[in-house]
PDB file of C-alpha atoms in Angstrom:
ATOM      1  CA  MET A 133     -39.995   7.606 -23.624  1.00 39.00           C
ATOM      2  CA  LYS A 134     -41.110   4.135 -22.478  1.00 36.00           C
ATOM      3  CA  ARG A 135     -39.510   2.587 -25.513  1.00 37.00           C
ATOM      4  CA  HIS A 136     -36.364   4.345 -24.912  1.00 40.00           C
ATOM      5  CA  ALA A 137     -36.264   3.333 -21.204  1.00 39.00           C
ATOM      6  CA  GLY A 138     -37.000  -0.300 -22.366  1.00 38.00           C
ATOM      7  CA  TRP A 139     -33.990  -0.276 -24.727  1.00 36.00           C
ATOM      8  CA  THR A 140     -31.903   1.349 -21.965  1.00 32.00           C
ATOM      9  CA  ALA A 141     -32.674  -1.546 -19.663  1.00 36.00           C
ATOM     10  CA  LEU A 142     -32.050  -4.031 -22.226  1.00 32.00           C
ATOM     11  CA  LEU A 143     -28.580  -2.731 -23.161  1.00 32.00           C
ATOM     12  CA  ALA A 144     -27.689  -2.490 -19.515  1.00 35.00           C
ATOM     13  CA  THR A 145     -28.606  -6.076 -19.007  1.00 34.00           C
ATOM     14  CA  ALA A 146     -26.696  -7.066 -22.109  1.00 35.00           C
ATOM     15  CA  PHE A 147     -23.622  -5.085 -20.846  1.00 34.00           C
ATOM     16  CA  ALA A 148     -23.863  -6.660 -17.427  1.00 38.00           C
ATOM     17  CA  ALA A 149     -23.978 -10.175 -19.015  1.00 36.00           C
ATOM     18  CA  VAL A 150     -20.936  -9.431 -21.306  1.00 35.00           C
ATOM     19  CA  THR A 151     -18.907  -7.984 -18.299  1.00 40.00           C
ATOM     20  CA  LEU A 152     -19.921 -11.146 -16.247  1.00 40.00           C
ATOM     21  CA  GLN A 153     -18.898 -13.443 -18.999  1.00 38.00           C
ATOM     22  CA  SER A 154     -15.539 -11.507 -19.521  1.00 44.00           C
ATOM     23  CA  SER A 155     -14.945 -11.739 -15.754  1.00 45.00           C
ATOM     24  CA  GLU A 156     -15.610 -15.637 -15.569  1.00 47.00           C
ATOM     25  CA  ALA A 157     -13.453 -16.145 -18.825  1.00 45.00           C
ATOM     26  CA  ALA A 158     -10.502 -14.203 -17.256  1.00 65.00           C
ATOM     27  CA  GLY A 159     -10.849 -16.214 -13.879  1.00 91.00           C
ATOM     28  CA  LEU A 160     -11.449 -12.949 -11.936  1.00 97.00           C
ATOM     29  CA  CYS A 161     -12.979 -13.202  -8.490  1.00 96.00           C
ATOM     30  CA  ARG A 162     -16.508 -11.832  -8.350  1.00 92.00           C
ATOM     31  CA  GLY A 163     -18.709 -10.227  -5.677  1.00 95.00           C
ATOM     32  CA  TYR A 164     -15.793  -8.376  -4.008  1.00 97.00           C
ATOM     33  CA  GLY A 165     -15.202  -4.743  -3.497  1.00 97.00           C
ATOM     34  CA  PRO A 166     -12.385  -2.689  -5.178  1.00 98.00           C
ATOM     35  CA  GLN A 167      -9.055  -4.352  -4.955  1.00 98.00           C
ATOM     36  CA  ALA A 168      -5.488  -3.149  -4.545  1.00 98.00           C
ATOM     37  CA  PRO A 169      -2.574  -2.595  -5.496  1.00 98.00           C
ATOM     38  CA  ARG A 170      -3.144  -0.581  -8.828  1.00 98.00           C
ATOM     39  CA  ASP A 171      -1.519   1.791 -11.099  1.00 98.00           C
ATOM     40  CA  ILE A 172      -2.247   4.974  -9.428  1.00 98.00           C
ATOM     41  CA  SER A 173      -1.944   7.018 -12.655  1.00 98.00           C
ATOM     42  CA  MET A 174      -4.879   5.161 -14.110  1.00 97.00           C
ATOM     43  CA  LYS A 175      -8.135   6.673 -12.873  1.00 97.00           C
ATOM     44  CA  ARG A 176     -10.563   4.300 -14.513  1.00 96.00           C
ATOM     45  CA  GLY A 177     -12.443   1.635 -12.592  1.00 97.00           C
ATOM     46  CA  ALA A 178     -15.690  -0.269 -12.955  1.00 97.00           C
ATOM     47  CA  ASN A 179     -16.139  -1.842  -9.602  1.00 97.00           C
ATOM     48  CA  VAL A 180     -19.335  -0.063  -8.346  1.00 93.00           C
ATOM     49  CA  GLN A 181     -19.273  -1.361  -4.704  1.00 94.00           C
ATOM     50  CA  PHE A 182     -19.190   1.497  -2.492  1.00 92.00           C
ATOM     51  CA  PHE A 183     -17.884   2.049   1.072  1.00 95.00           C
ATOM     52  CA  ASN A 184     -17.247   5.168   2.968  1.00 95.00           C
ATOM     53  CA  ILE A 185     -13.855   6.829   2.797  1.00 96.00           C
ATOM     54  CA  ALA A 186     -12.017   6.357   6.076  1.00 98.00           C
ATOM     55  CA  PRO A 187     -11.267   9.446   8.272  1.00 97.00           C
ATOM     56  CA  PRO A 188      -7.816  11.147   7.999  1.00 97.00           C
ATOM     57  CA  ALA A 189      -5.008   9.173   9.631  1.00 97.00           C
ATOM     58  CA  GLU A 190      -4.895  11.580  12.580  1.00 94.00           C
ATOM     59  CA  LYS A 191      -8.478  10.598  13.581  1.00 95.00           C
ATOM     60  CA  LEU A 192      -7.658   6.908  13.590  1.00 97.00           C
ATOM     61  CA  ASN A 193      -5.464   4.693  15.467  1.00 97.00           C
ATOM     62  CA  LEU A 194      -2.117   3.403  13.941  1.00 98.00           C
ATOM     63  CA  CYS A 195      -2.227  -0.358  14.227  1.00 98.00           C
ATOM     64  CA  ASN A 196       0.731  -1.634  12.165  1.00 98.00           C
ATOM     65  CA  ILE A 197       3.770  -0.543  10.246  1.00 98.00           C
ATOM     66  CA  HIS A 198       5.272  -2.997   7.590  1.00 98.00           C
ATOM     67  CA  ALA A 199       7.140  -2.932   4.182  1.00 98.00           C
ATOM     68  CA  HIS A 200       6.865  -4.815   1.038  1.00 97.00           C
ATOM     69  CA  ALA A 201       9.832  -5.773  -1.189  1.00 96.00           C
ATOM     70  CA  ASN A 202       9.579  -3.509  -4.148  1.00 96.00           C
ATOM     71  CA  ALA A 203       6.564  -1.252  -4.716  1.00 98.00           C
ATOM     72  CA  GLU A 204       3.256  -2.956  -4.817  1.00 97.00           C
ATOM     73  CA  HIS A 205       1.552  -0.061  -6.592  1.00 98.00           C
ATOM     74  CA  ARG A 206       2.803   1.451  -9.802  1.00 98.00           C
ATOM     75  CA  GLY A 207       3.024   5.266  -9.839  1.00 98.00           C
ATOM     76  CA  PRO A 208       4.847   8.100 -11.626  1.00 98.00           C
ATOM     77  CA  GLY A 209       8.035   7.673  -9.484  1.00 98.00           C
ATOM     78  CA  PHE A 210       8.043   3.979  -9.457  1.00 98.00           C
ATOM     79  CA  GLU A 211       7.518   2.464 -12.853  1.00 97.00           C
ATOM     80  CA  ILE A 212      10.335   0.072 -13.397  1.00 96.00           C
ATOM     81  CA  TYR A 213       9.058  -3.462 -13.361  1.00 94.00           C
ATOM     82  CA  ALA A 214      11.350  -5.804 -11.320  1.00 91.00           C
ATOM     83  CA  PRO A 215      11.233  -9.142 -13.203  1.00 77.00           C
ATOM     84  CA  SER A 216      11.532 -12.388 -11.333  1.00 72.00           C
ATOM     85  CA  SER A 217      10.148 -15.928 -11.086  1.00 57.00           C
ATOM     86  CA  GLY A 218       7.092 -14.529  -9.107  1.00 62.00           C
ATOM     87  CA  PRO A 219       5.243 -11.310  -8.363  1.00 63.00           C
ATOM     88  CA  SER A 220       7.966  -8.719  -7.976  1.00 84.00           C
ATOM     89  CA  GLY A 221       6.355  -5.234  -8.039  1.00 95.00           C
ATOM     90  CA  TYR A 222       8.133  -2.064  -9.182  1.00 97.00           C
ATOM     91  CA  GLN A 223      11.352  -0.139  -8.430  1.00 97.00           C
ATOM     92  CA  CYS A 224      11.959   3.474  -7.983  1.00 98.00           C
ATOM     93  CA  ASN A 225      12.732   5.334 -11.319  1.00 98.00           C
ATOM     94  CA  THR A 226      15.863   6.728  -9.651  1.00 97.00           C
ATOM     95  CA  THR A 227      17.256   3.377  -8.773  1.00 96.00           C
ATOM     96  CA  GLY A 228      20.152   3.937 -11.475  1.00 96.00           C
ATOM     97  CA  THR A 229      21.204   7.252 -10.019  1.00 97.00           C
ATOM     98  CA  LEU A 230      22.648   5.897  -6.832  1.00 98.00           C
ATOM     99  CA  SER A 231      26.444   6.544  -6.409  1.00 98.00           C
ATOM    100  CA  LEU A 232      28.863   3.740  -5.835  1.00 98.00           C
ATOM    101  CA  LYS A 233      29.170   5.021  -2.159  1.00 98.00           C
ATOM    102  CA  GLU A 234      25.453   4.849  -1.690  1.00 98.00           C
ATOM    103  CA  LEU A 235      25.316   1.239  -3.147  1.00 98.00           C
ATOM    104  CA  GLU A 236      27.963   0.042  -0.636  1.00 98.00           C
ATOM    105  CA  ASP A 237      26.271  -2.229   1.884  1.00 98.00           C
ATOM    106  CA  PRO A 238      27.269  -0.960   5.462  1.00 96.00           C
ATOM    107  CA  ALA A 239      25.863  -4.241   6.901  1.00 96.00           C
ATOM    108  CA  HIS A 240      27.530  -6.529   4.336  1.00 96.00           C
ATOM    109  CA  GLY A 241      24.487  -8.538   3.912  1.00 95.00           C
ATOM    110  CA  HIS A 242      23.840  -9.048   7.660  1.00 96.00           C
ATOM    111  CA  GLY A 243      21.580  -6.182   8.635  1.00 97.00           C
ATOM    112  CA  ALA A 244      18.809  -6.625  11.087  1.00 98.00           C
ATOM    113  CA  PHE A 245      16.269  -5.725   8.366  1.00 98.00           C
ATOM    114  CA  HIS A 246      16.860  -9.124   6.668  1.00 97.00           C
ATOM    115  CA  GLY A 247      17.438  -9.025   2.934  1.00 95.00           C
ATOM    116  CA  ALA A 248      17.417  -5.451   2.442  1.00 97.00           C
ATOM    117  CA  LYS A 249      20.425  -3.942   0.674  1.00 97.00           C
ATOM    118  CA  PRO A 250      21.218  -0.531  -0.986  1.00 98.00           C
ATOM    119  CA  GLY A 251      19.540  -0.036  -4.265  1.00 97.00           C
ATOM    120  CA  ASP A 252      16.450  -2.043  -3.152  1.00 96.00           C
ATOM    121  CA  THR A 253      12.923  -0.354  -3.369  1.00 97.00           C
ATOM    122  CA  VAL A 254      10.521  -0.934  -0.499  1.00 97.00           C
ATOM    123  CA  GLU A 255       6.840   0.121  -0.047  1.00 98.00           C
ATOM    124  CA  VAL A 256       6.061   0.998   3.625  1.00 98.00           C
ATOM    125  CA  HIS A 257       2.656   0.800   4.873  1.00 98.00           C
ATOM    126  CA  TRP A 258       1.384   2.615   7.860  1.00 98.00           C
ATOM    127  CA  VAL A 259      -1.935   0.897   8.661  1.00 98.00           C
ATOM    128  CA  TYR A 260      -4.817   2.836  10.587  1.00 98.00           C
ATOM    129  CA  THR A 261      -7.968   1.529  12.053  1.00 98.00           C
ATOM    130  CA  SER A 262     -11.135   2.854  13.668  1.00 98.00           C
ATOM    131  CA  CYS A 263     -10.949   0.220  16.331  1.00 97.00           C
ATOM    132  CA  ASN A 264      -9.781   1.171  19.811  1.00 95.00           C
ATOM    133  CA  VAL A 265      -6.771  -1.260  19.777  1.00 96.00           C
ATOM    134  CA  THR A 266      -3.069  -1.090  20.479  1.00 95.00           C
ATOM    135  CA  PRO A 267      -0.501  -1.280  17.788  1.00 97.00           C
ATOM    136  CA  GLY A 268       1.048  -4.717  17.148  1.00 97.00           C
ATOM    137  CA  PRO A 269       2.184  -7.480  14.747  1.00 97.00           C
ATOM    138  CA  GLY A 270       0.305  -8.062  11.496  1.00 95.00           C
ATOM    139  CA  LEU A 271      -3.118  -6.954  10.406  1.00 94.00           C
ATOM    140  CA  GLY A 272      -4.776  -8.899  13.146  1.00 95.00           C
ATOM    141  CA  ALA A 273      -3.765  -5.986  15.395  1.00 97.00           C
ATOM    142  CA  CYS A 274      -6.073  -3.625  13.522  1.00 98.00           C
ATOM    143  CA  LEU A 275      -9.279  -5.704  14.537  1.00 96.00           C
ATOM    144  CA  SER A 276     -10.707  -6.805  17.936  1.00 94.00           C
ATOM    145  CA  GLU A 277     -13.624  -9.096  19.054  1.00 93.00           C
ATOM    146  CA  SER A 278     -15.740  -6.156  19.541  1.00 95.00           C
ATOM    147  CA  CYS A 279     -14.522  -4.288  16.366  1.00 95.00           C
ATOM    148  CA  ALA A 280     -14.527  -6.762  13.495  1.00 90.00           C
ATOM    149  CA  ASN A 281     -15.426  -4.631  10.700  1.00 91.00           C
ATOM    150  CA  PRO A 282     -13.471  -1.291  11.174  1.00 95.00           C
ATOM    151  CA  GLN A 283     -12.720   1.380   8.762  1.00 97.00           C
ATOM    152  CA  LEU A 284      -9.202   0.954   7.541  1.00 98.00           C
ATOM    153  CA  ARG A 285      -6.720   3.447   5.993  1.00 98.00           C
ATOM    154  CA  VAL A 286      -3.151   2.707   4.538  1.00 98.00           C
ATOM    155  CA  GLU A 287      -0.676   5.618   4.204  1.00 98.00           C
ATOM    156  CA  SER A 288       1.827   4.479   1.716  1.00 98.00           C
ATOM    157  CA  GLN A 289       5.374   5.647   0.857  1.00 98.00           C
ATOM    158  CA  VAL A 290       7.770   4.064  -1.662  1.00 98.00           C
ATOM    159  CA  PHE A 291      11.492   4.373  -0.599  1.00 98.00           C
ATOM    160  CA  LEU A 292      14.686   3.731  -2.375  1.00 98.00           C
ATOM    161  CA  LEU A 293      17.264   2.370  -0.050  1.00 98.00           C
ATOM    162  CA  ALA A 294      20.685   4.011  -0.075  1.00 98.00           C
ATOM    163  CA  ASN A 295      23.707   4.124   2.256  1.00 98.00           C
ATOM    164  CA  ASN A 296      23.554   7.783   2.729  1.00 98.00           C
ATOM    165  CA  PRO A 297      22.834   8.895   6.265  1.00 97.00           C
ATOM    166  CA  GLU A 298      23.695  12.524   5.166  1.00 97.00           C
ATOM    167  CA  GLU A 299      20.971  12.948   2.426  1.00 96.00           C
ATOM    168  CA  GLY A 300      18.628   9.903   3.023  1.00 98.00           C
ATOM    169  CA  LEU A 301      15.572  10.203   5.240  1.00 98.00           C
ATOM    170  CA  ASP A 302      15.725   8.718   8.602  1.00 98.00           C
ATOM    171  CA  PHE A 303      13.047   5.809   9.279  1.00 98.00           C
ATOM    172  CA  ASN A 304      13.352   6.910  12.878  1.00 97.00           C
ATOM    173  CA  ASP A 305      11.222   9.975  12.020  1.00 98.00           C
ATOM    174  CA  PHE A 306       8.345   7.744  10.959  1.00 98.00           C
ATOM    175  CA  ILE A 307       8.169   5.045  13.649  1.00 98.00           C
ATOM    176  CA  TYR A 308       5.601   4.662  16.529  1.00 97.00           C
ATOM    177  CA  GLU A 309       6.700   5.631  20.021  1.00 92.00           C
ATOM    178  CA  GLY A 310       3.389   5.810  21.881  1.00 89.00           C
ATOM    179  CA  PRO A 311      -0.008   7.493  21.857  1.00 87.00           C
ATOM    180  CA  SER A 312      -0.404  11.219  20.827  1.00 84.00           C
ATOM    181  CA  PRO A 313      -1.531  13.803  23.345  1.00 82.00           C
ATOM    182  CA  ASP A 314      -5.156  13.192  22.282  1.00 82.00           C
ATOM    183  CA  GLY A 315      -4.941   9.345  22.961  1.00 84.00           C
ATOM    184  CA  HIS A 316      -4.856   8.180  19.349  1.00 91.00           C
ATOM    185  CA  HIS A 317      -1.915   5.836  18.393  1.00 97.00           C
ATOM    186  CA  GLN A 318       0.146   7.674  15.721  1.00 97.00           C
ATOM    187  CA  PRO A 319       3.611   7.549  14.317  1.00 97.00           C
ATOM    188  CA  LYS A 320       6.023  10.404  15.051  1.00 96.00           C
ATOM    189  CA  THR A 321       5.249  11.799  11.505  1.00 97.00           C
ATOM    190  CA  LEU A 322       4.347  10.538   7.947  1.00 98.00           C
ATOM    191  CA  PRO A 323       6.559  11.318   4.945  1.00 98.00           C
ATOM    192  CA  SER A 324       5.982  14.383   3.003  1.00 97.00           C
ATOM    193  CA  GLY A 325       7.340  16.210  -0.141  1.00 97.00           C
ATOM    194  CA  THR A 326       6.750  13.185  -2.450  1.00 98.00           C
ATOM    195  CA  GLY A 327       3.424  14.575  -4.130  1.00 98.00           C
ATOM    196  CA  GLU A 328      -0.150  14.665  -3.199  1.00 98.00           C
ATOM    197  CA  PRO A 329      -1.259  11.284  -2.112  1.00 98.00           C
ATOM    198  CA  VAL A 330      -3.544   9.672  -4.452  1.00 98.00           C
ATOM    199  CA  VAL A 331      -6.684   8.369  -2.411  1.00 98.00           C
ATOM    200  CA  PHE A 332      -8.919   5.510  -3.539  1.00 98.00           C
ATOM    201  CA  ALA A 333     -10.939   2.573  -2.424  1.00 98.00           C
ATOM    202  CA  GLY A 334      -9.143  -0.680  -2.444  1.00 98.00           C
ATOM    203  CA  SER A 335      -8.427  -3.695  -0.212  1.00 98.00           C
ATOM    204  CA  THR A 336      -5.529  -5.359   1.677  1.00 97.00           C
ATOM    205  CA  THR A 337      -2.705  -6.753  -0.516  1.00 97.00           C
ATOM    206  CA  GLY A 338       0.046  -9.147  -0.110  1.00 95.00           C
ATOM    207  CA  PRO A 339       1.174 -12.347  -1.921  1.00 95.00           C
ATOM    208  CA  LYS A 340      -1.668 -14.668  -1.069  1.00 95.00           C
ATOM    209  CA  TYR A 341      -4.180 -12.436  -3.202  1.00 97.00           C
ATOM    210  CA  SER A 342      -4.443 -12.076  -6.829  1.00 96.00           C
ATOM    211  CA  GLN A 343      -6.999 -11.172  -9.533  1.00 97.00           C
ATOM    212  CA  SER A 344      -8.621 -14.533  -9.006  1.00 97.00           C
ATOM    213  CA  VAL A 345      -8.229 -14.595  -5.129  1.00 97.00           C
ATOM    214  CA  CYS A 346      -9.592 -11.213  -3.779  1.00 98.00           C
ATOM    215  CA  SER A 347      -9.427  -9.664  -0.291  1.00 97.00           C
ATOM    216  CA  PRO A 348     -12.700  -8.995   1.368  1.00 96.00           C
ATOM    217  CA  LEU A 349     -11.416  -6.169   3.670  1.00 96.00           C
ATOM    218  CA  GLN A 350     -12.217  -2.639   2.533  1.00 97.00           C
ATOM    219  CA  VAL A 351      -9.212  -0.099   2.787  1.00 98.00           C
ATOM    220  CA  THR A 352      -8.888   3.583   1.969  1.00 98.00           C
ATOM    221  CA  TRP A 353      -5.658   4.005   0.417  1.00 98.00           C
ATOM    222  CA  SER A 354      -3.464   7.090   0.322  1.00 98.00           C
ATOM    223  CA  VAL A 355      -0.384   6.475  -1.935  1.00 98.00           C
ATOM    224  CA  ARG A 356       2.366   9.062  -2.473  1.00 98.00           C
ATOM    225  CA  PRO A 357       3.256   9.255  -6.145  1.00 98.00           C
ATOM    226  CA  ASN A 358       6.962   9.650  -5.849  1.00 98.00           C
ATOM    227  CA  CYS A 359       9.992   7.799  -4.298  1.00 98.00           C
ATOM    228  CA  ALA A 360      12.073   9.163  -1.510  1.00 98.00           C
ATOM    229  CA  LYS A 361      15.691   8.208  -0.638  1.00 98.00           C
ATOM    230  CA  LEU A 362      15.865   6.379   2.807  1.00 98.00           C
ATOM    231  CA  ASP A 363      19.103   5.794   4.682  1.00 98.00           C
ATOM    232  CA  ILE A 364      19.272   1.928   4.878  1.00 98.00           C
ATOM    233  CA  GLN A 365      21.001   2.160   8.281  1.00 98.00           C
ATOM    234  CA  SER A 366      18.009   3.624   9.831  1.00 98.00           C
ATOM    235  CA  LEU A 367      15.967   0.908   8.631  1.00 98.00           C
ATOM    236  CA  HIS A 368      18.246  -1.692  10.193  1.00 98.00           C
ATOM    237  CA  LYS A 369      18.297   0.323  13.419  1.00 98.00           C
ATOM    238  CA  TRP A 370      14.386  -0.036  13.674  1.00 98.00           C
ATOM    239  CA  ALA A 371      14.563  -3.658  13.216  1.00 98.00           C
ATOM    240  CA  ALA A 372      17.442  -4.096  15.534  1.00 97.00           C
ATOM    241  CA  GLU A 373      15.906  -2.281  18.447  1.00 95.00           C
ATOM    242  CA  GLY A 374      12.896  -4.496  18.497  1.00 90.00           C
ATOM    243  CA  ASN A 375       9.868  -2.444  17.228  1.00 96.00           C
ATOM    244  CA  ILE A 376       6.503  -3.602  18.617  1.00 97.00           C
ATOM    245  CA  PHE A 377       5.431  -4.773  15.145  1.00 98.00           C
ATOM    246  CA  GLU A 378       8.135  -7.466  15.166  1.00 97.00           C
ATOM    247  CA  GLU A 379       8.979  -6.482  11.652  1.00 98.00           C
ATOM    248  CA  ASN A 380      12.597  -7.557  10.372  1.00 97.00           C
ATOM    249  CA  HIS A 381      12.019  -8.058   6.657  1.00 97.00           C
ATOM    250  CA  ALA A 382      10.089  -6.887   3.628  1.00 97.00           C
ATOM    251  CA  HIS A 383       7.074  -8.928   2.778  1.00 96.00           C
ATOM    252  CA  GLY A 384       6.084 -10.164  -0.718  1.00 95.00           C
ATOM    253  CA  VAL A 385       3.805  -8.322  -3.154  1.00 96.00           C
ATOM    254  CA  ARG A 386       0.386  -8.846  -4.557  1.00 96.00           C
ATOM    255  CA  PRO A 387       0.472  -8.719  -8.438  1.00 95.00           C
ATOM    256  CA  LEU A 388      -0.780  -5.524  -9.817  1.00 96.00           C
ATOM    257  CA  VAL A 389      -4.514  -5.592 -10.162  1.00 98.00           C
ATOM    258  CA  THR A 390      -5.447  -4.311 -13.631  1.00 97.00           C
ATOM    259  CA  ALA A 391      -8.997  -5.564 -14.462  1.00 97.00           C
ATOM    260  CA  PRO A 392     -11.270  -2.667 -14.476  1.00 97.00           C
ATOM    261  CA  GLU A 393     -14.058  -5.017 -12.797  1.00 97.00           C
ATOM    262  CA  LEU A 394     -11.779  -5.033  -9.699  1.00 98.00           C
ATOM    263  CA  LEU A 395     -10.761  -1.363  -9.488  1.00 98.00           C
ATOM    264  CA  SER A 396     -12.520   1.642  -8.177  1.00 98.00           C
ATOM    265  CA  ALA A 397     -12.653   4.881 -10.094  1.00 97.00           C
ATOM    266  CA  ILE A 398     -10.247   7.515  -8.783  1.00 97.00           C
ATOM    267  CA  GLU A 399     -11.727  10.916  -8.558  1.00 89.00           C
TER     268      GLU A 399
END
């Protein structure tokens, strides 16, 4: 048994050395917890850093709502890579099914949510924190001087924008209008009917991060696997009416994280 244990320890050390060498060769950032975005259909991950899964959204405070141009994550309902000169994310699989009427731009390129047009895909993030803070612009609204290391949760839904107020979802149903009766800051509701959310440990996202530049913040992700059609006029209305998050455009995306060393295992 002792000899077996010795061989086991030796093999483990050798495996760790090979993993470290492969990480360095690939230029991966080291020493960080699990990263995001990821392909939510792939369950494997080799990042063993652990943190407690954040409580459900209704037990936390909504601190920010923002959108990314195209889906940052890749999932069953958004698998079409959107090629460009830089990181560009993924489009809804149903993009090619929109009618000519749905592709008509009611704002003629001048909508209050700048740059958005029918046929675009956006991934919307509802960010929650365990801090006792008031919702506001940017992720800085999720922290405070007295709460610098909160539990964070992001509820994510990918939308296909369409000129269709009759059949498309109304973004007004998902916005923030004030605290709930129990005092927590909450949106009016969250999207449903787009599949059981995939929950996993990850990080913050955005274009300033990559597989070589990692985010230090720990985030519990809840990503719905299918797209939903969203009436683009309702998104323009949200921006035009001056939301407290000061959001008026979709942000860039972080390249998909694929290195197992940077991903958590999805149960």
